[in-house]
Coordinates of C-alpha atoms in Angstrom, one line a residue:
M28 CA 27.2 59.2 12.2
S29 CA 25.1 56.1 13.0
T30 CA 26.6 53.6 15.5
G31 CA 24.4 50.8 14.2
V32 CA 23.0 50.3 17.7
R33 CA 19.2 49.6 17.5
R34 CA 17.1 51.5 20.1
R35 CA 15.2 49.2 22.4
M36 CA 11.5 49.8 22.3
G37 CA 9.3 50.0 25.3
V38 CA 6.4 47.6 25.8
D39 CA 3.7 49.9 24.6
E40 CA 5.7 51.1 21.7
R41 CA 6.5 47.6 20.6
R42 CA 2.8 46.6 20.9
Q43 CA 1.8 49.5 18.7
Q44 CA 4.5 48.6 16.2
L45 CA 3.2 45.0 16.0
I46 CA -0.4 46.2 15.6
G47 CA 0.7 48.5 12.7
V48 CA 2.6 45.7 11.0
A49 CA -0.3 43.4 11.4
L50 CA -2.7 46.0 10.0
D51 CA -0.5 46.5 7.0
L52 CA -0.3 42.7 6.3
F53 CA -4.1 42.3 6.9
S54 CA -4.8 45.1 4.4
R55 CA -3.1 43.1 1.7
R56 CA -4.3 39.6 2.5
S57 CA -7.0 37.9 4.6
P58 CA -5.9 37.6 8.3
D59 CA -6.3 33.9 8.0
E60 CA -3.5 33.8 5.4
V61 CA -1.0 35.9 7.5
S62 CA 1.2 33.9 9.9
I63 CA 2.9 35.0 13.2
D64 CA 6.2 34.3 11.4
E65 CA 5.4 36.8 8.7
I66 CA 4.4 39.4 11.3
A67 CA 7.6 38.8 13.2
T68 CA 9.8 39.1 10.1
A69 CA 8.0 42.3 9.0
A70 CA 8.6 43.7 12.5
G71 CA 12.2 42.7 12.6
I72 CA 11.8 40.5 15.7
S73 CA 11.7 36.8 16.6
R74 CA 8.5 34.8 16.7
P75 CA 8.8 34.2 20.5
L76 CA 9.0 37.9 21.0
V77 CA 5.7 38.4 19.2
Y78 CA 4.1 36.0 21.7
H79 CA 5.7 37.9 24.5
Y80 CA 3.5 40.9 23.6
F81 CA 0.4 39.0 22.4
P82 CA -0.7 35.5 23.5
G83 CA -1.5 34.5 19.9
K84 CA -2.6 35.8 16.5
L85 CA -6.2 36.1 17.6
S86 CA -5.3 38.6 20.3
L87 CA -3.1 40.5 17.8
Y88 CA -5.9 40.5 15.3
E89 CA -8.4 41.9 17.8
A90 CA -5.9 44.7 18.8
A91 CA -5.4 45.5 15.1
L92 CA -9.2 45.4 14.6
K93 CA -9.7 47.8 17.5
R94 CA -7.3 50.4 15.9
A95 CA -9.0 49.9 12.5
S96 CA -12.5 50.2 13.9
Q97 CA -11.5 53.5 15.5
D98 CA -10.1 54.7 12.2
L99 CA -13.2 53.6 10.3
A100 CA -15.6 55.2 12.8
S101 CA -13.7 58.5 12.5
R102 CA -14.4 58.5 8.7
F103 CA -18.1 59.4 9.5
A104 CA -17.2 62.5 11.3
E105 CA -17.9 65.6 9.2
P106 CA -18.4 69.3 10.0
H107 CA -22.0 70.4 10.0
E108 CA -21.5 72.9 7.3
G109 CA -23.0 73.1 3.9
P110 CA -25.7 71.0 2.2
L111 CA -26.4 67.5 3.6
G112 CA -25.9 65.8 0.2
A113 CA -22.4 67.1 -0.2
R114 CA -21.5 66.2 3.4
L115 CA -22.7 62.6 2.9
L116 CA -20.7 62.3 -0.3
R117 CA -17.5 63.3 1.5
V118 CA -18.3 60.7 4.2
M119 CA -18.7 58.0 1.5
R120 CA -15.4 59.0 -0.1
R121 CA -13.6 58.6 3.2
Y122 CA -15.4 55.4 3.9
F123 CA -14.4 53.9 0.5
D124 CA -10.8 55.2 1.1
F125 CA -10.7 52.9 4.2
V126 CA -12.3 50.0 2.3
D127 CA -9.8 50.5 -0.5
E128 CA -6.8 50.6 1.9
H129 CA -7.9 47.7 4.0
G130 CA -9.8 45.5 1.5
P131 CA -8.9 41.9 2.5
G132 CA -9.1 42.8 6.2
F133 CA -12.4 44.6 5.8
S134 CA -13.8 41.7 3.8
A135 CA -12.6 39.1 6.3
L136 CA -14.2 41.0 9.1
M137 CA -17.6 41.4 7.5
R138 CA -17.7 37.9 5.9
G139 CA -16.0 35.9 8.6
G140 CA -12.4 36.0 9.9
P141 CA -10.3 34.6 12.7
A142 CA -11.9 36.8 15.4
V143 CA -15.4 37.0 14.0
G144 CA -18.0 35.8 16.5
S145 CA -16.0 36.8 19.6
S146 CA -17.7 39.2 21.9
A147 CA -14.8 41.7 21.6
T148 CA -15.0 41.7 17.8
N149 CA -18.7 42.0 17.7
A150 CA -18.5 44.9 20.1
L151 CA -16.0 46.7 17.9
I152 CA -18.1 46.2 14.8
D153 CA -21.2 47.4 16.6
S154 CA -19.2 50.5 17.8
V155 CA -18.5 51.5 14.2
R156 CA -22.1 51.1 13.2
Q157 CA -23.2 53.0 16.2
A158 CA -20.7 55.8 15.5
A159 CA -22.1 56.0 11.9
Y160 CA -25.7 56.0 13.2
D161 CA -25.0 58.8 15.8
Q162 CA -23.2 60.9 13.2
M163 CA -26.1 60.6 10.8
L164 CA -28.6 61.7 13.4
S165 CA -26.4 64.6 14.3
H166 CA -26.3 65.7 10.6
L167 CA -30.1 65.4 10.5
G168 CA -30.5 67.5 13.6
V169 CA -32.3 64.7 15.5
A170 CA -31.5 63.8 19.1
A171 CA -33.6 60.7 19.4
A172 CA -34.8 59.0 16.2
P173 CA -38.4 57.8 15.9
A174 CA -38.8 54.2 14.7
R175 CA -39.0 54.9 11.0
L176 CA -36.0 57.1 10.9
E177 CA -33.9 54.6 12.9
L178 CA -35.0 52.0 10.3
V179 CA -33.9 54.2 7.4
V180 CA -30.5 55.1 8.9
R181 CA -29.6 51.6 10.1
S182 CA -30.7 50.1 6.8
W183 CA -28.5 52.5 4.9
I184 CA -25.5 51.7 7.0
S185 CA -26.0 48.0 6.3
L186 CA -26.4 48.8 2.6
A187 CA -23.1 50.7 2.6
E188 CA -21.3 47.7 4.1
S189 CA -22.9 45.3 1.6
T190 CA -22.0 47.7 -1.3
A191 CA -18.4 47.9 -0.2
L192 CA -18.1 44.2 0.0
L193 CA -19.6 43.6 -3.4
W194 CA -17.3 46.3 -4.8
L195 CA -14.2 44.6 -3.4
D196 CA -15.2 41.4 -5.3
G197 CA -13.8 42.5 -8.7
R198 CA -14.4 46.2 -8.4
R199 CA -16.6 46.0 -11.5
I200 CA -18.3 49.4 -10.9
P201 CA -16.3 52.6 -10.6
R202 CA -15.9 53.5 -7.0
A203 CA -17.0 57.1 -7.5
E204 CA -20.3 55.9 -9.0
L205 CA -21.0 53.8 -5.9
E206 CA -20.1 56.6 -3.5
L207 CA -22.7 58.9 -5.2
Q208 CA -25.2 56.0 -5.5
L209 CA -25.1 55.5 -1.8
V210 CA -25.9 59.1 -1.2
H211 CA -28.8 58.7 -3.6
D212 CA -29.8 55.5 -1.8
F213 CA -30.1 57.4 1.5
A214 CA -32.3 60.0 -0.1
A215 CA -34.4 57.3 -1.7
L216 CA -34.9 55.4 1.5
A217 CA -35.9 58.6 3.3
A218 CA -38.3 59.4 0.5
V219 CA -40.0 56.0 0.6
S220 CA -40.4 56.3 4.4
A221 CA -41.8 59.8 4.0
A222 CA -44.5 58.5 1.8
H223 CA -45.7 56.5 4.8
D224 CA -45.1 58.8 7.7
E225 CA -45.8 62.5 8.3
D226 CA -42.8 63.0 10.5
M227 CA -40.5 61.5 7.9
A228 CA -42.1 63.7 5.3
A229 CA -41.3 66.8 7.4
L230 CA -37.7 65.6 7.9
L231 CA -37.3 65.0 4.2
K232 CA -38.3 68.6 3.5
T233 CA -35.7 69.8 5.9
M234 CA -33.1 67.5 4.3
V235 CA -33.6 68.9 0.8
K236 CA -34.1 72.5 1.9
G237 CA -31.2 74.6 0.6
E238 CA -29.8 71.8 -1.5
P239 CA -28.0 73.4 -4.5
A240 CA -29.1 72.5 -8.1
D241 CA -25.8 70.8 -8.7
G242 CA -25.9 68.8 -5.5
P243 CA -26.3 65.0 -5.1
F244 CA -29.9 65.1 -4.0
A245 CA -30.9 67.4 -6.9
E246 CA -29.0 65.2 -9.3
L247 CA -31.1 62.2 -8.2
V248 CA -34.3 64.1 -8.8
G249 CA -33.1 65.1 -12.2
R250 CA -32.2 61.5 -13.1
L251 CA -35.6 60.2 -12.0
I252 CA -37.4 62.8 -14.0
S253 CA -35.4 62.0 -17.1
L254 CA -36.5 58.4 -16.9
G255 CA -40.1 59.4 -17.7
S256 CA -39.2 61.6 -20.6

């Protein structure tokens, strides 16, 4: 039988609760539109108590952003098993899962929000991009990327961000189509670079080696061939 006595949270537990509450609210509305009063109400505590754990909304936003960035970075982790095209497609599905779940917060972060421009926020954003970059090199079996490969991978990561932001603005294109298109985009960027560089050409051959006939890369080739028929 419940006594109705509420358990007192420790400092770290309360901070984690507030971060979770803030993330939930930021996932539904832009952080600019969420007040400390709303966060306090959702957490079941008073406004002054929120300030006891965080100096202001900016510090709470940065803490929430740190947790979200760790979550987003983890979406790029993928076992090195099976064809590369299928692996990238699974990564894109998890990436868009995050974008779908945290739409307003993701949009505010990339387009400009209450903490954008701060050194802490920029470092978190860069950490996600670097995690994605490192994962891509790992899947390609490259320890240190030559200049053209770095250009391809970093350009593709920026393209994924831009595509996600445009998709959030009305969701006019089916999400699954964009996930597949981004996998095709990576192959296309690599192919164009391969036309200008022997090392990229060798890497492209390694990329497509062993790709199944029903895989994303083979599908792209089939679609391109059909355009000329």
